[in-house]
mmCIF file of C-alpha atoms in Angstrom:
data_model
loop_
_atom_site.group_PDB
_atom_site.id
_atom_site.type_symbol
_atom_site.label_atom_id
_atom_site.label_comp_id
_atom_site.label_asym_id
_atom_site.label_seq_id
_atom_site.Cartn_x
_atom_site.Cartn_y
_atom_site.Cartn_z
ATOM 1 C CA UNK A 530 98.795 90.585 201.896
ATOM 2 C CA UNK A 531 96.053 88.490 202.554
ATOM 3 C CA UNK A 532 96.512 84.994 204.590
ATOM 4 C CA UNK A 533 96.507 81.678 202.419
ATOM 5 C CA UNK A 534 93.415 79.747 201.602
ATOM 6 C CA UNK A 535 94.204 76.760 203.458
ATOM 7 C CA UNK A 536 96.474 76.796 206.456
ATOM 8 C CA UNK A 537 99.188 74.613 208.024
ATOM 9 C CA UNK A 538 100.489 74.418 211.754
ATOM 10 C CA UNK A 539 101.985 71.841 213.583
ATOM 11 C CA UNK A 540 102.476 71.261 217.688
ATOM 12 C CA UNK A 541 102.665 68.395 220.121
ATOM 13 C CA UNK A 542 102.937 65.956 217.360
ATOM 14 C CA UNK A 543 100.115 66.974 215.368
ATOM 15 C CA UNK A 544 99.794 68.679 212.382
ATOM 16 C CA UNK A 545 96.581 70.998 211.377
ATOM 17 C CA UNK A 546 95.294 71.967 207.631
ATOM 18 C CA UNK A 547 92.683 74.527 208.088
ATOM 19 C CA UNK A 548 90.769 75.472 205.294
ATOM 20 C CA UNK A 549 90.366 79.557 204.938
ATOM 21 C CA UNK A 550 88.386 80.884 203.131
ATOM 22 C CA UNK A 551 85.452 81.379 204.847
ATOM 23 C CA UNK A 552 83.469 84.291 203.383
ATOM 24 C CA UNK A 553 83.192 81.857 200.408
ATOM 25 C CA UNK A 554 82.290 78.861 202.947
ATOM 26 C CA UNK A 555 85.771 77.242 202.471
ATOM 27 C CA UNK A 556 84.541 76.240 198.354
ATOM 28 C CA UNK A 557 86.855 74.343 195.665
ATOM 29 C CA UNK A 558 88.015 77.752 194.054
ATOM 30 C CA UNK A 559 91.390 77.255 192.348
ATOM 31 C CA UNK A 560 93.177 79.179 195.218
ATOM 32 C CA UNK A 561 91.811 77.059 197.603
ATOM 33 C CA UNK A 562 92.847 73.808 195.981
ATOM 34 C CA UNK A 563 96.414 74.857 195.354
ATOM 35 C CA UNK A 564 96.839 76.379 198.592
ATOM 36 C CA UNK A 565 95.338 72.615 200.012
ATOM 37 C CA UNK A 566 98.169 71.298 197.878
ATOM 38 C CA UNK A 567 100.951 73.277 199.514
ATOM 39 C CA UNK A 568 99.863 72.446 202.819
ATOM 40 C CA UNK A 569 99.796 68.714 202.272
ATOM 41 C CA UNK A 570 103.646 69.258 201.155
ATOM 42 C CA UNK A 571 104.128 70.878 204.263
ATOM 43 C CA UNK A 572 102.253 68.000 206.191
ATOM 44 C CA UNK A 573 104.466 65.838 204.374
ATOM 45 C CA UNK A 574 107.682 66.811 204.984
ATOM 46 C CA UNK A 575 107.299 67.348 208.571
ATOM 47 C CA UNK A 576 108.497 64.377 209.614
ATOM 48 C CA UNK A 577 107.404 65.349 213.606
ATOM 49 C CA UNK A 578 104.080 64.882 213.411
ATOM 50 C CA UNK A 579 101.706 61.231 214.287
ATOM 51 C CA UNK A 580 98.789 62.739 213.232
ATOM 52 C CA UNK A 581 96.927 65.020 210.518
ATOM 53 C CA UNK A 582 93.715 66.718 211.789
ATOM 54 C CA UNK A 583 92.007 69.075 208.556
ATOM 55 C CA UNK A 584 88.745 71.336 209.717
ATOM 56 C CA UNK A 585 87.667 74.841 207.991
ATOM 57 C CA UNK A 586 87.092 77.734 209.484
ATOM 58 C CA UNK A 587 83.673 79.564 209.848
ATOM 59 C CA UNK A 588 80.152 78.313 209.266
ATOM 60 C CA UNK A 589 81.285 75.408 206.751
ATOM 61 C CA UNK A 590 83.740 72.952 206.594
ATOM 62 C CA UNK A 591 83.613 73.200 202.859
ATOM 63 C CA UNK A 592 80.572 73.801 200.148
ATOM 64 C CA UNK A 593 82.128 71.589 197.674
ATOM 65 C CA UNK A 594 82.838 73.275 194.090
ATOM 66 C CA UNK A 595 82.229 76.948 193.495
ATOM 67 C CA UNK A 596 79.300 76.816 190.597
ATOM 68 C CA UNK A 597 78.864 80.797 190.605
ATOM 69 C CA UNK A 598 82.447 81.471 189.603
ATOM 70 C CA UNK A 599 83.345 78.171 187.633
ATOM 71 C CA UNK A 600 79.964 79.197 185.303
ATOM 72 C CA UNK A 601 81.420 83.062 185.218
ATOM 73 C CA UNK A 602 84.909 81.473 183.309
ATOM 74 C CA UNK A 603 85.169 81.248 179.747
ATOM 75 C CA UNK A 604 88.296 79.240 179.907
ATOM 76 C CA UNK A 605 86.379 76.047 180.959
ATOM 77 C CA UNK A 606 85.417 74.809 177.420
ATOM 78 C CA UNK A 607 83.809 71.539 177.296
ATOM 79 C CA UNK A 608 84.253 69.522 180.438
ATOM 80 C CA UNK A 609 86.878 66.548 180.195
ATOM 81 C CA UNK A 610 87.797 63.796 182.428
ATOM 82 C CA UNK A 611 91.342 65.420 182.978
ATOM 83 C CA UNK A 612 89.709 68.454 183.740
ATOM 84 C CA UNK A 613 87.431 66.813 186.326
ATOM 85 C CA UNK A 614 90.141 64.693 187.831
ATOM 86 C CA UNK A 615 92.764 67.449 188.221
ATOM 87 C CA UNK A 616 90.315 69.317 189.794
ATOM 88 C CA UNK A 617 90.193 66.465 192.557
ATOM 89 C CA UNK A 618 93.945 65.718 192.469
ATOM 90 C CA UNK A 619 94.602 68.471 195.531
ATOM 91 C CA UNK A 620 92.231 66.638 197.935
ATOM 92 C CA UNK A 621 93.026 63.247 196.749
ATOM 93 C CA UNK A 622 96.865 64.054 197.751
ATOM 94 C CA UNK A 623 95.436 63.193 201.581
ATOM 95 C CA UNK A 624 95.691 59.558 200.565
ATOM 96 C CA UNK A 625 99.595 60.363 200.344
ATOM 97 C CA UNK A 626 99.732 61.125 204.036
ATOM 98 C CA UNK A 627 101.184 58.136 206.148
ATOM 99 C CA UNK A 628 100.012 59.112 209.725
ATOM 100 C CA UNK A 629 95.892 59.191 210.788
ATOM 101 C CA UNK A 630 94.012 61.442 209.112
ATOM 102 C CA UNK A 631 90.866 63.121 211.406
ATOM 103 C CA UNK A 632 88.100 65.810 209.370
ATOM 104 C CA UNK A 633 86.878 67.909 212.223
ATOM 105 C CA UNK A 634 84.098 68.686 210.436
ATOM 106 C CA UNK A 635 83.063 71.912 211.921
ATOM 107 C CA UNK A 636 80.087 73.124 209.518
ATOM 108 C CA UNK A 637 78.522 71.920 206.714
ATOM 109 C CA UNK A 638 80.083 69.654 204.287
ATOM 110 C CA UNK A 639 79.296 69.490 200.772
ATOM 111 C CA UNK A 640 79.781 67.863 197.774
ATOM 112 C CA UNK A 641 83.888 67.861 197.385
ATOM 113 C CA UNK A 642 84.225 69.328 200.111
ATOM 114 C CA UNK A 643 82.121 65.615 201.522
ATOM 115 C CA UNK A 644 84.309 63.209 199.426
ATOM 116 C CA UNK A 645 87.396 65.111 201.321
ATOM 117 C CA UNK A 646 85.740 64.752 204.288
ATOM 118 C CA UNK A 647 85.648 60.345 203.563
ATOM 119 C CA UNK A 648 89.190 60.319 202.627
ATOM 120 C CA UNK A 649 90.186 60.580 206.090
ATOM 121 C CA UNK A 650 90.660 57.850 208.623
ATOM 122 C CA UNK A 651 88.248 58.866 211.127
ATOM 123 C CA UNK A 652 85.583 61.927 211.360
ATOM 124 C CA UNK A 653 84.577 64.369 214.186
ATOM 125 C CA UNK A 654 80.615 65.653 213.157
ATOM 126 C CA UNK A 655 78.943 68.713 214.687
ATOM 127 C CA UNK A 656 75.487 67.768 215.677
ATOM 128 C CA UNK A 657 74.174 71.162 214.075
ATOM 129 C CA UNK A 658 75.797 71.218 210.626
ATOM 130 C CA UNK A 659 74.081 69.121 207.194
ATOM 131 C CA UNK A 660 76.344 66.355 205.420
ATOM 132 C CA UNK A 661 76.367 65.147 201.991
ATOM 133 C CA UNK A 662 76.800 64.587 198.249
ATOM 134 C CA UNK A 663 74.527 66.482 196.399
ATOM 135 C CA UNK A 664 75.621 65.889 193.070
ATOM 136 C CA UNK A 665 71.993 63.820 192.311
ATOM 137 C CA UNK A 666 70.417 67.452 192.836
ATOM 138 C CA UNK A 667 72.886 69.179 190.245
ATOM 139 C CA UNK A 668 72.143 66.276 187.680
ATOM 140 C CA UNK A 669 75.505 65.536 187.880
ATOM 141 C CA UNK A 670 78.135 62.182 188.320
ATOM 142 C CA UNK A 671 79.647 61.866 191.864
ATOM 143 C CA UNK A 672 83.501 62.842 192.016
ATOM 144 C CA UNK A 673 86.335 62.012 193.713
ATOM 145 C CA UNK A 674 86.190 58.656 194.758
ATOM 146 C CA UNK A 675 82.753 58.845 196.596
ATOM 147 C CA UNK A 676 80.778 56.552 194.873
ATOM 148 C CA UNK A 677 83.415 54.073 195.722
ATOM 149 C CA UNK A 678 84.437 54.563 199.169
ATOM 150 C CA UNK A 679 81.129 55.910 200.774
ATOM 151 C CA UNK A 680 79.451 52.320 200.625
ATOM 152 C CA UNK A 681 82.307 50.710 202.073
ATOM 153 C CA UNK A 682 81.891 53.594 205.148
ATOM 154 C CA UNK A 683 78.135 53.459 205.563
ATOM 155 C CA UNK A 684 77.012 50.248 203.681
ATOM 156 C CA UNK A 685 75.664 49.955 200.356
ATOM 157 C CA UNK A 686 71.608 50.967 201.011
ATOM 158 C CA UNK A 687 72.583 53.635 203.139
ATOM 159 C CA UNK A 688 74.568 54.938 200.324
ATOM 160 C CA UNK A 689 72.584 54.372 197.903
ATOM 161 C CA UNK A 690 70.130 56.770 199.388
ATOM 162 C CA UNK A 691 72.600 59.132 199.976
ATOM 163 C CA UNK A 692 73.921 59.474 196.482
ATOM 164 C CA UNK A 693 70.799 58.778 194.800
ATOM 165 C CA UNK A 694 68.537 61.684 196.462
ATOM 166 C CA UNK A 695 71.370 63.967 197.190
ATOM 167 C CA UNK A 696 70.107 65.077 200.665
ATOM 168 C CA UNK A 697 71.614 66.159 203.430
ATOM 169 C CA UNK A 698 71.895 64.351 207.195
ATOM 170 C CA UNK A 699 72.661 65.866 210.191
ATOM 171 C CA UNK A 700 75.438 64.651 212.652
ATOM 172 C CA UNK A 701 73.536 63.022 214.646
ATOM 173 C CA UNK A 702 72.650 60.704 211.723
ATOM 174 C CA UNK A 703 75.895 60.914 210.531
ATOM 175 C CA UNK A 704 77.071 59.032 213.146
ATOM 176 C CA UNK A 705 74.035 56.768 213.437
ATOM 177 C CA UNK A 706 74.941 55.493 210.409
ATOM 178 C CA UNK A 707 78.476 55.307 210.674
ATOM 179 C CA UNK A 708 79.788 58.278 208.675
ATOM 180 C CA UNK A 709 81.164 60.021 211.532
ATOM 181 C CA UNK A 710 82.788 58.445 214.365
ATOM 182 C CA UNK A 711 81.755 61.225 216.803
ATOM 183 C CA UNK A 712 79.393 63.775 216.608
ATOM 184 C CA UNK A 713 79.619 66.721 219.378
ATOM 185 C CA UNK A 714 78.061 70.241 219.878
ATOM 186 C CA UNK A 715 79.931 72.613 217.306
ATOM 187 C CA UNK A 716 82.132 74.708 219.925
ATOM 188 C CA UNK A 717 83.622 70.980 220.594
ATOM 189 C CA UNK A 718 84.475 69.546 217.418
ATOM 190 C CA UNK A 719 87.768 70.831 216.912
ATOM 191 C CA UNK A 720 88.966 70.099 220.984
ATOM 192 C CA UNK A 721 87.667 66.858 220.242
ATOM 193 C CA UNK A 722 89.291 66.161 217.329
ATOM 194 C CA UNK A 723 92.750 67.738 218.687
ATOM 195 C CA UNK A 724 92.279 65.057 222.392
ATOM 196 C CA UNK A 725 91.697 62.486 219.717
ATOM 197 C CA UNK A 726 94.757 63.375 218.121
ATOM 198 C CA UNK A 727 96.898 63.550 221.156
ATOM 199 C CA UNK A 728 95.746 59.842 221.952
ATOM 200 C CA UNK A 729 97.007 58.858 218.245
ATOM 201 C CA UNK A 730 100.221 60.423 218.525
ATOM 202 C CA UNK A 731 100.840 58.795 221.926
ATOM 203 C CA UNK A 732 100.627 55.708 220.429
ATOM 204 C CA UNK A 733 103.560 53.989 219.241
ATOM 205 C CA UNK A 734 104.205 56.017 215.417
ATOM 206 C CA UNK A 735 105.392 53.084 213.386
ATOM 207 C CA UNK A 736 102.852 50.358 214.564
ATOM 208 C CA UNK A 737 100.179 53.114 214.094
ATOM 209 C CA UNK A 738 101.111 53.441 210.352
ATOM 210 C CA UNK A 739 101.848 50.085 209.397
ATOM 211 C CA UNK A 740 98.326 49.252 210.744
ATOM 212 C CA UNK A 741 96.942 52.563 208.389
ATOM 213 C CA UNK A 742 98.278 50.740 205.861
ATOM 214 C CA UNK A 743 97.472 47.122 206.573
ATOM 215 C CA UNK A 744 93.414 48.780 206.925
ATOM 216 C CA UNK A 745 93.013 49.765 203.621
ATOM 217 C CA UNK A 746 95.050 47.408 201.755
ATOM 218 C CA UNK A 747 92.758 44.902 203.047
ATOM 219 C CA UNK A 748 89.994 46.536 202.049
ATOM 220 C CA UNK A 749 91.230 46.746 198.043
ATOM 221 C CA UNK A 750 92.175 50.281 198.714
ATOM 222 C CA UNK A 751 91.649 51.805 195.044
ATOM 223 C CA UNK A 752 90.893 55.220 195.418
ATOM 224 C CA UNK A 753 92.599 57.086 192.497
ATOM 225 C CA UNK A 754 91.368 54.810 190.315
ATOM 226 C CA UNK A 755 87.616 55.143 190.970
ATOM 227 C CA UNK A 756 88.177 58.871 191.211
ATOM 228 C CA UNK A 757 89.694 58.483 187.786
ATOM 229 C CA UNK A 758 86.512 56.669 186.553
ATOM 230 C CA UNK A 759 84.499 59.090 188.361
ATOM 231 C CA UNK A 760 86.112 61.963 186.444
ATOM 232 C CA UNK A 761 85.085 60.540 183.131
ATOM 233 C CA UNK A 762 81.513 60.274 184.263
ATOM 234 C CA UNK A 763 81.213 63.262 185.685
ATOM 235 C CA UNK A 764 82.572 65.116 182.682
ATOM 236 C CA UNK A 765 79.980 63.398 180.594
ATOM 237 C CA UNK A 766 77.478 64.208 182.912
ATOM 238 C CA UNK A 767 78.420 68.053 182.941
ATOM 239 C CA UNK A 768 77.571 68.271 178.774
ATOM 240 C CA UNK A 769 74.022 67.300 179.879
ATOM 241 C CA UNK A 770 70.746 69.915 179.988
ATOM 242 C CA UNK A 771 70.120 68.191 182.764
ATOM 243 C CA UNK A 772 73.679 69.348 184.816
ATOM 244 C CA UNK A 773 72.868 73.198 183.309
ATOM 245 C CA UNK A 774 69.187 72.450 184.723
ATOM 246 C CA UNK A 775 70.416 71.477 187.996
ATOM 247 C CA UNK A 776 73.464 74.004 188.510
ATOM 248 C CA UNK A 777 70.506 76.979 188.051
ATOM 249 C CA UNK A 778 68.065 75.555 190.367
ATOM 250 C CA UNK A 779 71.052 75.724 193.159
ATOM 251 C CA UNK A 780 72.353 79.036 192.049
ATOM 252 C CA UNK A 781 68.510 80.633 191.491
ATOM 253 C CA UNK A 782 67.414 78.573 194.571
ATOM 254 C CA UNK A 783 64.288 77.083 193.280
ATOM 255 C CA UNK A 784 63.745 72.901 192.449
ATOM 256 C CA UNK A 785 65.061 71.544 189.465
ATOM 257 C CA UNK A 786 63.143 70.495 186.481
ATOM 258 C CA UNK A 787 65.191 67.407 185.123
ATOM 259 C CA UNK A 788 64.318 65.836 181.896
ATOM 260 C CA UNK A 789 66.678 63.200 181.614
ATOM 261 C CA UNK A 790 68.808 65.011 178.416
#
């Protein structure tokens, strides 16, 4: 029997989601995202733990959605904004989780696997790996809440660049800009996100998560309802030649040839 997409495992006060699939660099398969699902239950309802770190194991810390496999399904039909949204629903369960949240972003971080990546309180970079949405490249919408909470991370020009040219930064930039709160040599990421941990959970547990809370509901905290509005666009976006354009360009590895239809 193999081992389960996405791990859980809890010590010293802190609790660790590893994501485990790394042969298919830790992507949005369904197995993946219902395995994430189950180990947010299990981060849930241990009640020992002051602090969540989630990282992924191998080269990437995840490549966002899996476009060979979702295009080799015939049970997609036309996309839909429940479609899209459920899709997201697994990640977005994070915002469900009282105590700090760290990514230890060990590799490169795509896509979904980037808007899981913002839902967290604070993020550990590796100064090697590439960061971003590239959803402007696939000619598609944005999902899960990025659009919405990446300019209140980095500010709305840097952002704008970001989403609207799709690139990729490095961690060094990440942080520069104020994506990541550290950025270390790869070997480090994870021990530095664990001693950043152990300093959370030595903290005192209830002020800790009152003041989680206080954060974002002073910042309008909406999350699940931009994701929600992202869905719709994104769906839309999907039923485009320009989306089919884009998502053959990745998998064929050549530039895109949009045409705005």
């Amino acid at each position: 029997m193999s081992e389960r997409a996405v791990l859980y495992e809890a010590g010293d006060r802190i609790g660790l989601i590893t994501l485990n699939r790394p042969d298919q660099r830790n992507a949005m398969t369904p197995e993946l995202l219902d395995s994430f699902s189950e180990a947010i239950d299990e981060a849930l309802a241990d009640r020992a733990i002051r602090c969540l770190v989630i990282t992924g194991k191998g080269r990437c810390f995840s490549a966002g959605a899996d476009l060979r496999s979702s295009l080799q399904r015939s049970d997609l039909g036309k996309p839909s904004k429940d479609a899209s949204f459920a899709m997201y629903e697994p990640f977005l369960r994070v915002l469900d989780v009282e105590v700090p949240v760290i990514a230890a972003m060990n590799g490169h971080t795509v896509g979904g696997g980037f808007g899981l990546t913002l839902l967290a309180d604070v993020r550990v970079a590796n100064l090697d790996a590439k960061y971003g949405a590239n959803f402007a490249r696939l000619g598609i919408h944005s999902g899960l809440g990025i659009s919405y909470v990446l300019p209140r991370l980095v500010g709305l020009a840097h952002a704008s660049e970001l989403l609207f040219t799709g690139k990729l930064i490095l961690g060094a930039d990440a942080l520069q800009i104020g994506l990541a709160t550290h950025a270390v040599p790869p070997e480090d990421v994870l021990p530095h996100s664990m001693e950043l941990a152990r300093a959370i959970a030595a903290s005192g547990p209830m002020a800790v998560q009152q003041m989680k809370a206080s954060i974002r509901r002073g910042l309008g905290w909406k999350i699940r309802e931009a994701a929600l509005e992202e869905a719709g666009l994104q769906a839309a976006s999907l039923d485009t030649a320009d989306a089919a354009e884009g998502i053959a360009a990745i998998l064929h590895k050549r530039e895109p040839e949009f045409t705005g239809r």
